[in-house]
């Protein structure tokens, strides 16, 4: 079977991948040359040499980013819940001779809570807004990142920022109506015809949520795309009162982990 026939057989494609033989997987993509045009803006904001680095690509789709990161020398773990895309991604990796550098797993982002590995760089693009439980995912991912997170989400229009007060007066909640106040719009029905789009945070909400999970944003190389680093000076909710909630939400025995023998014991 020719490469063109294989592309047809594996379609439809969401990633337009330029293959080594000169063909591409989705040349008529509705977004243009996607995601190459995004990568071209992001690529200089991350280390050029990733030799020896462990990278996690969450929602890898057809593997465009996994391949680019593996080309830079990274050992990539690529996860996606969709068998159709994983099949494309495995085939793509093979076309580039990178099958030994990328390992694929069929996984939900939440399943990462039950793995031990950590990664120098986590690539989390185009998935957050598809999740019903986005903060849970972000808390889980924060436990997986050693150094850097590249985060992209569908967002609300605007780039307003504000200082977040240490405390908000009970009667001062009108601050929440300021345009820059961190908010996330809930999409009850569909956005762009897609029933899997649930949330659209505003710019400040993205910065605030990342900070609340222990990340400082260091760059915004592309629209809706944030490069963030683990910031040890930030005390996150995960590390304080919220720990038992995290354990419970990820299906762990939180009562044992915080030193109780049974769940119902009075404390
Ligand atoms: C909009 S595409 C983004 C693909 C790629 N990350 C990018 O930025 O071009 C979303 C991808 O995430 C996957 N996905 C959606 N929800 C997921 C979840 N809960 N866990 C893992 N993957 C998920 C989808 O199957 C799809 O491949």
PDB file of C-alpha atoms in Angstrom, residues 20-254:
ATOM      1  CA  UNK A  20       9.466  12.527   5.415  1.00  0.00           C
ATOM      2  CA  UNK A  21       8.389  11.443   1.896  1.00  0.00           C
ATOM      3  CA  UNK A  22       6.844  14.888   1.245  1.00  0.00           C
ATOM      4  CA  UNK A  23       3.196  13.924   1.683  1.00  0.00           C
ATOM      5  CA  UNK A  24       0.951  15.331   4.405  1.00  0.00           C
ATOM      6  CA  UNK A  25      -1.913  13.885   6.394  1.00  0.00           C
ATOM      7  CA  UNK A  26      -4.465  16.742   6.295  1.00  0.00           C
ATOM      8  CA  UNK A  27      -3.419  19.283   3.663  1.00  0.00           C
ATOM      9  CA  UNK A  28      -6.894  20.874   3.544  1.00  0.00           C
ATOM     10  CA  UNK A  29      -7.226  21.353   7.325  1.00  0.00           C
ATOM     11  CA  UNK A  30      -9.900  23.924   8.297  1.00  0.00           C
ATOM     12  CA  UNK A  31      -7.371  25.701  10.550  1.00  0.00           C
ATOM     13  CA  UNK A  32      -4.665  25.893   7.890  1.00  0.00           C
ATOM     14  CA  UNK A  33      -1.348  24.131   8.399  1.00  0.00           C
ATOM     15  CA  UNK A  34      -2.282  22.887  11.856  1.00  0.00           C
ATOM     16  CA  UNK A  35      -0.537  22.446  14.221  1.00  0.00           C
ATOM     17  CA  UNK A  36       2.699  23.409  12.400  1.00  0.00           C
ATOM     18  CA  UNK A  37       1.833  27.120  12.563  1.00  0.00           C
ATOM     19  CA  UNK A  38       1.421  26.819  16.344  1.00  0.00           C
ATOM     20  CA  UNK A  39       4.616  24.821  16.789  1.00  0.00           C
ATOM     21  CA  UNK A  40       6.560  27.429  14.783  1.00  0.00           C
ATOM     22  CA  UNK A  41       5.664  30.021  17.414  1.00  0.00           C
ATOM     23  CA  UNK A  42       6.221  27.764  20.432  1.00  0.00           C
ATOM     24  CA  UNK A  43       9.387  25.912  19.427  1.00  0.00           C
ATOM     25  CA  UNK A  44      11.866  28.620  20.520  1.00  0.00           C
ATOM     26  CA  UNK A  45      10.265  28.909  23.961  1.00  0.00           C
ATOM     27  CA  UNK A  46      11.327  25.386  24.951  1.00  0.00           C
ATOM     28  CA  UNK A  47      14.804  23.848  25.123  1.00  0.00           C
ATOM     29  CA  UNK A  48      16.239  23.003  21.700  1.00  0.00           C
ATOM     30  CA  UNK A  49      18.123  20.011  23.069  1.00  0.00           C
ATOM     31  CA  UNK A  50      15.939  17.619  25.017  1.00  0.00           C
ATOM     32  CA  UNK A  51      18.436  14.771  25.051  1.00  0.00           C
ATOM     33  CA  UNK A  52      17.956  12.733  28.207  1.00  0.00           C
ATOM     34  CA  UNK A  53      14.663  14.479  29.047  1.00  0.00           C
ATOM     35  CA  UNK A  54      11.466  12.630  29.792  1.00  0.00           C
ATOM     36  CA  UNK A  55       8.468  14.245  28.132  1.00  0.00           C
ATOM     37  CA  UNK A  56       4.768  13.494  28.520  1.00  0.00           C
ATOM     38  CA  UNK A  57       2.380  14.446  25.706  1.00  0.00           C
ATOM     39  CA  UNK A  58      -1.203  14.399  27.021  1.00  0.00           C
ATOM     40  CA  UNK A  59      -3.871  14.039  24.328  1.00  0.00           C
ATOM     41  CA  UNK A  60      -1.203  13.339  21.717  1.00  0.00           C
ATOM     42  CA  UNK A  61      -3.693  12.928  18.868  1.00  0.00           C
ATOM     43  CA  UNK A  62      -1.796  11.945  15.700  1.00  0.00           C
ATOM     44  CA  UNK A  63       1.540  12.652  17.359  1.00  0.00           C
ATOM     45  CA  UNK A  64       2.648  15.933  15.769  1.00  0.00           C
ATOM     46  CA  UNK A  65       4.120  17.300  19.006  1.00  0.00           C
ATOM     47  CA  UNK A  66       5.424  13.918  20.202  1.00  0.00           C
ATOM     48  CA  UNK A  67       7.439  13.625  16.998  1.00  0.00           C
ATOM     49  CA  UNK A  68       8.829  17.175  17.221  1.00  0.00           C
ATOM     50  CA  UNK A  69       9.839  16.641  20.857  1.00  0.00           C
ATOM     51  CA  UNK A  70      11.382  13.243  20.105  1.00  0.00           C
ATOM     52  CA  UNK A  71      13.343  14.837  17.225  1.00  0.00           C
ATOM     53  CA  UNK A  72      14.916  17.063  19.880  1.00  0.00           C
ATOM     54  CA  UNK A  73      16.148  13.993  21.704  1.00  0.00           C
ATOM     55  CA  UNK A  74      13.387  13.508  24.301  1.00  0.00           C
ATOM     56  CA  UNK A  75      12.057  10.154  25.423  1.00  0.00           C
ATOM     57  CA  UNK A  76       8.340  10.742  24.975  1.00  0.00           C
ATOM     58  CA  UNK A  77       5.355   9.093  26.599  1.00  0.00           C
ATOM     59  CA  UNK A  78       2.280   9.922  24.548  1.00  0.00           C
ATOM     60  CA  UNK A  79      -1.190   9.316  25.916  1.00  0.00           C
ATOM     61  CA  UNK A  80      -4.645   9.633  24.424  1.00  0.00           C
ATOM     62  CA  UNK A  81      -7.982   8.040  25.163  1.00  0.00           C
ATOM     63  CA  UNK A  82      -8.888   7.597  21.503  1.00  0.00           C
ATOM     64  CA  UNK A  83      -7.751   4.422  19.771  1.00  0.00           C
ATOM     65  CA  UNK A  84      -8.233   6.029  16.342  1.00  0.00           C
ATOM     66  CA  UNK A  85      -5.698   8.783  17.107  1.00  0.00           C
ATOM     67  CA  UNK A  86      -3.269   6.442  18.859  1.00  0.00           C
ATOM     68  CA  UNK A  87      -3.211   4.295  15.734  1.00  0.00           C
ATOM     69  CA  UNK A  88      -2.355   7.373  13.655  1.00  0.00           C
ATOM     70  CA  UNK A  89       0.301   8.464  16.158  1.00  0.00           C
ATOM     71  CA  UNK A  90       2.019   5.049  16.176  1.00  0.00           C
ATOM     72  CA  UNK A  91       2.076   5.027  12.383  1.00  0.00           C
ATOM     73  CA  UNK A  92       3.397   8.623  12.300  1.00  0.00           C
ATOM     74  CA  UNK A  93       6.215   7.805  14.730  1.00  0.00           C
ATOM     75  CA  UNK A  94       7.197   4.902  12.488  1.00  0.00           C
ATOM     76  CA  UNK A  95       7.332   7.116   9.384  1.00  0.00           C
ATOM     77  CA  UNK A  96       9.929   9.263  11.169  1.00  0.00           C
ATOM     78  CA  UNK A  97      11.854   6.239  12.505  1.00  0.00           C
ATOM     79  CA  UNK A  98      11.081   7.437  16.039  1.00  0.00           C
ATOM     80  CA  UNK A  99       9.129   4.437  17.287  1.00  0.00           C
ATOM     81  CA  UNK A 100      11.845   3.666  19.857  1.00  0.00           C
ATOM     82  CA  UNK A 101      11.726   7.216  21.248  1.00  0.00           C
ATOM     83  CA  UNK A 102       7.964   7.426  21.762  1.00  0.00           C
ATOM     84  CA  UNK A 103       5.838   5.054  23.789  1.00  0.00           C
ATOM     85  CA  UNK A 104       2.084   5.220  23.483  1.00  0.00           C
ATOM     86  CA  UNK A 105      -0.524   4.496  26.112  1.00  0.00           C
ATOM     87  CA  UNK A 106      -4.288   4.492  25.901  1.00  0.00           C
ATOM     88  CA  UNK A 107      -5.128   6.502  28.992  1.00  0.00           C
ATOM     89  CA  UNK A 108      -7.398   9.121  30.463  1.00  0.00           C
ATOM     90  CA  UNK A 109      -5.545  12.128  31.809  1.00  0.00           C
ATOM     91  CA  UNK A 110      -6.895  11.243  35.278  1.00  0.00           C
ATOM     92  CA  UNK A 111      -5.211   7.811  35.095  1.00  0.00           C
ATOM     93  CA  UNK A 112      -1.887   9.630  35.504  1.00  0.00           C
ATOM     94  CA  UNK A 113      -2.704   9.890  39.213  1.00  0.00           C
ATOM     95  CA  UNK A 114      -2.054   6.148  39.404  1.00  0.00           C
ATOM     96  CA  UNK A 115       1.360   6.182  37.756  1.00  0.00           C
ATOM     97  CA  UNK A 116       4.699   6.822  39.433  1.00  0.00           C
ATOM     98  CA  UNK A 117       6.623   8.524  36.651  1.00  0.00           C
ATOM     99  CA  UNK A 118       7.506  12.187  36.581  1.00  0.00           C
ATOM    100  CA  UNK A 119       8.547  14.176  33.510  1.00  0.00           C
ATOM    101  CA  UNK A 120      10.916  17.068  32.837  1.00  0.00           C
ATOM    102  CA  UNK A 121       8.412  18.538  30.427  1.00  0.00           C
ATOM    103  CA  UNK A 122       4.686  17.959  30.179  1.00  0.00           C
ATOM    104  CA  UNK A 123       2.843  18.946  27.011  1.00  0.00           C
ATOM    105  CA  UNK A 124      -0.810  19.619  27.775  1.00  0.00           C
ATOM    106  CA  UNK A 125      -2.323  21.278  24.746  1.00  0.00           C
ATOM    107  CA  UNK A 126      -5.875  21.204  23.496  1.00  0.00           C
ATOM    108  CA  UNK A 127      -7.299  18.979  26.227  1.00  0.00           C
ATOM    109  CA  UNK A 128      -8.141  21.095  29.309  1.00  0.00           C
ATOM    110  CA  UNK A 129     -11.418  22.522  27.936  1.00  0.00           C
ATOM    111  CA  UNK A 130     -12.603  19.047  26.925  1.00  0.00           C
ATOM    112  CA  UNK A 131     -12.535  17.881  30.544  1.00  0.00           C
ATOM    113  CA  UNK A 132     -15.470  17.814  32.935  1.00  0.00           C
ATOM    114  CA  UNK A 133     -13.001  17.951  35.848  1.00  0.00           C
ATOM    115  CA  UNK A 134     -10.312  20.357  34.676  1.00  0.00           C
ATOM    116  CA  UNK A 135      -8.857  21.393  38.054  1.00  0.00           C
ATOM    117  CA  UNK A 136      -8.537  17.782  39.110  1.00  0.00           C
ATOM    118  CA  UNK A 137      -6.588  17.105  35.924  1.00  0.00           C
ATOM    119  CA  UNK A 138      -4.342  20.109  36.575  1.00  0.00           C
ATOM    120  CA  UNK A 139      -3.647  18.996  40.153  1.00  0.00           C
ATOM    121  CA  UNK A 140      -2.776  15.515  38.872  1.00  0.00           C
ATOM    122  CA  UNK A 141      -0.537  16.913  36.142  1.00  0.00           C
ATOM    123  CA  UNK A 142       1.230  19.183  38.631  1.00  0.00           C
ATOM    124  CA  UNK A 143       2.402  16.025  40.422  1.00  0.00           C
ATOM    125  CA  UNK A 144       3.911  14.750  37.170  1.00  0.00           C
ATOM    126  CA  UNK A 145       5.910  17.833  36.161  1.00  0.00           C
ATOM    127  CA  UNK A 146       9.516  18.154  37.293  1.00  0.00           C
ATOM    128  CA  UNK A 147      10.355  21.378  35.439  1.00  0.00           C
ATOM    129  CA  UNK A 148       8.155  22.720  32.688  1.00  0.00           C
ATOM    130  CA  UNK A 149       4.560  22.600  31.503  1.00  0.00           C
ATOM    131  CA  UNK A 150       3.323  23.764  28.123  1.00  0.00           C
ATOM    132  CA  UNK A 151      -0.377  24.433  28.482  1.00  0.00           C
ATOM    133  CA  UNK A 152      -2.958  25.400  25.879  1.00  0.00           C
ATOM    134  CA  UNK A 153      -6.683  25.798  26.205  1.00  0.00           C
ATOM    135  CA  UNK A 154      -9.618  27.266  24.396  1.00  0.00           C
ATOM    136  CA  UNK A 155     -10.242  30.489  26.307  1.00  0.00           C
ATOM    137  CA  UNK A 156     -12.560  33.468  26.716  1.00  0.00           C
ATOM    138  CA  UNK A 157     -11.656  36.474  24.581  1.00  0.00           C
ATOM    139  CA  UNK A 158      -9.397  39.077  26.206  1.00  0.00           C
ATOM    140  CA  UNK A 159      -6.012  39.276  27.925  1.00  0.00           C
ATOM    141  CA  UNK A 160      -6.821  41.358  31.034  1.00  0.00           C
ATOM    142  CA  UNK A 161      -4.792  40.663  34.165  1.00  0.00           C
ATOM    143  CA  UNK A 162      -5.162  41.810  37.763  1.00  0.00           C
ATOM    144  CA  UNK A 163      -3.576  41.492  41.196  1.00  0.00           C
ATOM    145  CA  UNK A 164      -5.448  38.829  43.095  1.00  0.00           C
ATOM    146  CA  UNK A 165      -6.351  39.998  46.616  1.00  0.00           C
ATOM    147  CA  UNK A 166      -5.208  37.876  49.572  1.00  0.00           C
ATOM    148  CA  UNK A 167      -8.802  37.869  50.794  1.00  0.00           C
ATOM    149  CA  UNK A 168     -12.131  38.994  49.384  1.00  0.00           C
ATOM    150  CA  UNK A 169     -14.591  40.606  51.755  1.00  0.00           C
ATOM    151  CA  UNK A 170     -17.869  38.708  51.986  1.00  0.00           C
ATOM    152  CA  UNK A 171     -19.668  41.899  50.948  1.00  0.00           C
ATOM    153  CA  UNK A 172     -17.038  42.771  48.355  1.00  0.00           C
ATOM    154  CA  UNK A 173     -17.834  40.114  45.829  1.00  0.00           C
ATOM    155  CA  UNK A 174     -18.565  42.681  43.144  1.00  0.00           C
ATOM    156  CA  UNK A 175     -14.817  42.384  42.421  1.00  0.00           C
ATOM    157  CA  UNK A 176     -15.803  39.169  40.656  1.00  0.00           C
ATOM    158  CA  UNK A 177     -17.567  41.240  38.033  1.00  0.00           C
ATOM    159  CA  UNK A 178     -14.358  42.982  36.949  1.00  0.00           C
ATOM    160  CA  UNK A 179     -13.361  41.947  33.415  1.00  0.00           C
ATOM    161  CA  UNK A 180      -9.969  40.643  34.576  1.00  0.00           C
ATOM    162  CA  UNK A 181     -11.284  38.620  37.517  1.00  0.00           C
ATOM    163  CA  UNK A 182     -10.414  34.911  37.020  1.00  0.00           C
ATOM    164  CA  UNK A 183     -13.488  33.160  35.664  1.00  0.00           C
ATOM    165  CA  UNK A 184     -14.214  30.119  33.589  1.00  0.00           C
ATOM    166  CA  UNK A 185     -17.241  30.055  31.276  1.00  0.00           C
ATOM    167  CA  UNK A 186     -19.254  26.837  31.328  1.00  0.00           C
ATOM    168  CA  UNK A 187     -20.492  25.549  27.976  1.00  0.00           C
ATOM    169  CA  UNK A 188     -23.682  23.685  28.760  1.00  0.00           C
ATOM    170  CA  UNK A 189     -24.472  22.679  25.205  1.00  0.00           C
ATOM    171  CA  UNK A 190     -21.996  23.012  22.326  1.00  0.00           C
ATOM    172  CA  UNK A 191     -19.243  25.278  21.112  1.00  0.00           C
ATOM    173  CA  UNK A 192     -18.368  25.074  17.423  1.00  0.00           C
ATOM    174  CA  UNK A 193     -20.768  22.136  17.245  1.00  0.00           C
ATOM    175  CA  UNK A 194     -18.623  20.091  19.640  1.00  0.00           C
ATOM    176  CA  UNK A 195     -20.429  18.701  22.689  1.00  0.00           C
ATOM    177  CA  UNK A 196     -17.081  17.822  24.334  1.00  0.00           C
ATOM    178  CA  UNK A 197     -16.138  21.478  24.871  1.00  0.00           C
ATOM    179  CA  UNK A 198     -17.044  22.190  28.515  1.00  0.00           C
ATOM    180  CA  UNK A 199     -15.056  25.191  29.742  1.00  0.00           C
ATOM    181  CA  UNK A 200     -13.439  28.381  28.502  1.00  0.00           C
ATOM    182  CA  UNK A 201     -11.300  30.130  31.173  1.00  0.00           C
ATOM    183  CA  UNK A 202     -10.226  33.740  30.798  1.00  0.00           C
ATOM    184  CA  UNK A 203      -6.555  34.730  30.668  1.00  0.00           C
ATOM    185  CA  UNK A 204      -6.282  35.604  34.375  1.00  0.00           C
ATOM    186  CA  UNK A 205      -8.042  32.359  35.346  1.00  0.00           C
ATOM    187  CA  UNK A 206      -5.390  30.399  33.452  1.00  0.00           C
ATOM    188  CA  UNK A 207      -2.568  32.237  35.225  1.00  0.00           C
ATOM    189  CA  UNK A 208      -4.340  31.852  38.586  1.00  0.00           C
ATOM    190  CA  UNK A 209      -5.191  28.180  38.164  1.00  0.00           C
ATOM    191  CA  UNK A 210      -1.639  27.377  37.110  1.00  0.00           C
ATOM    192  CA  UNK A 211      -0.304  29.334  40.102  1.00  0.00           C
ATOM    193  CA  UNK A 212      -2.705  27.516  42.401  1.00  0.00           C
ATOM    194  CA  UNK A 213      -1.143  24.257  41.142  1.00  0.00           C
ATOM    195  CA  UNK A 214       2.419  25.491  41.742  1.00  0.00           C
ATOM    196  CA  UNK A 215       3.371  26.983  38.350  1.00  0.00           C
ATOM    197  CA  UNK A 216       4.630  30.403  37.321  1.00  0.00           C
ATOM    198  CA  UNK A 217       3.909  31.428  33.746  1.00  0.00           C
ATOM    199  CA  UNK A 218       7.154  32.471  32.049  1.00  0.00           C
ATOM    200  CA  UNK A 219       6.066  32.954  28.435  1.00  0.00           C
ATOM    201  CA  UNK A 220       3.079  33.055  26.094  1.00  0.00           C
ATOM    202  CA  UNK A 221       4.670  32.238  22.754  1.00  0.00           C
ATOM    203  CA  UNK A 222       1.403  31.601  20.932  1.00  0.00           C
ATOM    204  CA  UNK A 223      -2.225  32.572  21.349  1.00  0.00           C
ATOM    205  CA  UNK A 224      -3.805  30.687  24.289  1.00  0.00           C
ATOM    206  CA  UNK A 225      -0.506  28.881  24.938  1.00  0.00           C
ATOM    207  CA  UNK A 226       1.372  29.223  28.233  1.00  0.00           C
ATOM    208  CA  UNK A 227       4.856  28.048  29.155  1.00  0.00           C
ATOM    209  CA  UNK A 228       4.982  27.531  32.910  1.00  0.00           C
ATOM    210  CA  UNK A 229       7.654  26.318  35.300  1.00  0.00           C
ATOM    211  CA  UNK A 230       7.412  24.573  38.632  1.00  0.00           C
ATOM    212  CA  UNK A 231       7.833  27.310  41.232  1.00  0.00           C
ATOM    213  CA  UNK A 232       8.957  25.968  44.608  1.00  0.00           C
ATOM    214  CA  UNK A 233       8.088  29.252  46.327  1.00  0.00           C
ATOM    215  CA  UNK A 234       4.378  28.646  45.715  1.00  0.00           C
ATOM    216  CA  UNK A 235       2.489  26.796  48.408  1.00  0.00           C
ATOM    217  CA  UNK A 236      -0.310  25.015  46.612  1.00  0.00           C
ATOM    218  CA  UNK A 237      -3.622  23.848  47.962  1.00  0.00           C
ATOM    219  CA  UNK A 238      -2.493  20.325  47.182  1.00  0.00           C
ATOM    220  CA  UNK A 239       0.227  20.677  49.801  1.00  0.00           C
ATOM    221  CA  UNK A 240      -2.077  22.069  52.475  1.00  0.00           C
ATOM    222  CA  UNK A 241      -5.658  21.446  53.510  1.00  0.00           C
ATOM    223  CA  UNK A 242      -6.645  20.078  50.148  1.00  0.00           C
ATOM    224  CA  UNK A 243      -4.496  16.944  50.176  1.00  0.00           C
ATOM    225  CA  UNK A 244      -7.169  14.556  51.447  1.00  0.00           C
ATOM    226  CA  UNK A 245      -9.604  15.905  48.834  1.00  0.00           C
ATOM    227  CA  UNK A 246      -7.041  15.172  46.116  1.00  0.00           C
ATOM    228  CA  UNK A 247      -6.506  11.647  47.416  1.00  0.00           C
ATOM    229  CA  UNK A 248     -10.222  10.996  47.621  1.00  0.00           C
ATOM    230  CA  UNK A 249     -10.902  12.447  44.155  1.00  0.00           C
ATOM    231  CA  UNK A 250      -8.221  10.214  42.662  1.00  0.00           C
ATOM    232  CA  UNK A 251      -9.631   7.094  44.304  1.00  0.00           C
ATOM    233  CA  UNK A 252      -6.942   6.655  46.928  1.00  0.00           C
ATOM    234  CA  UNK A 253      -7.388   5.710  50.571  1.00  0.00           C
ATOM    235  CA  UNK A 254      -7.047   9.233  51.864  1.00  0.00           C
TER     236      UNK A 254
END
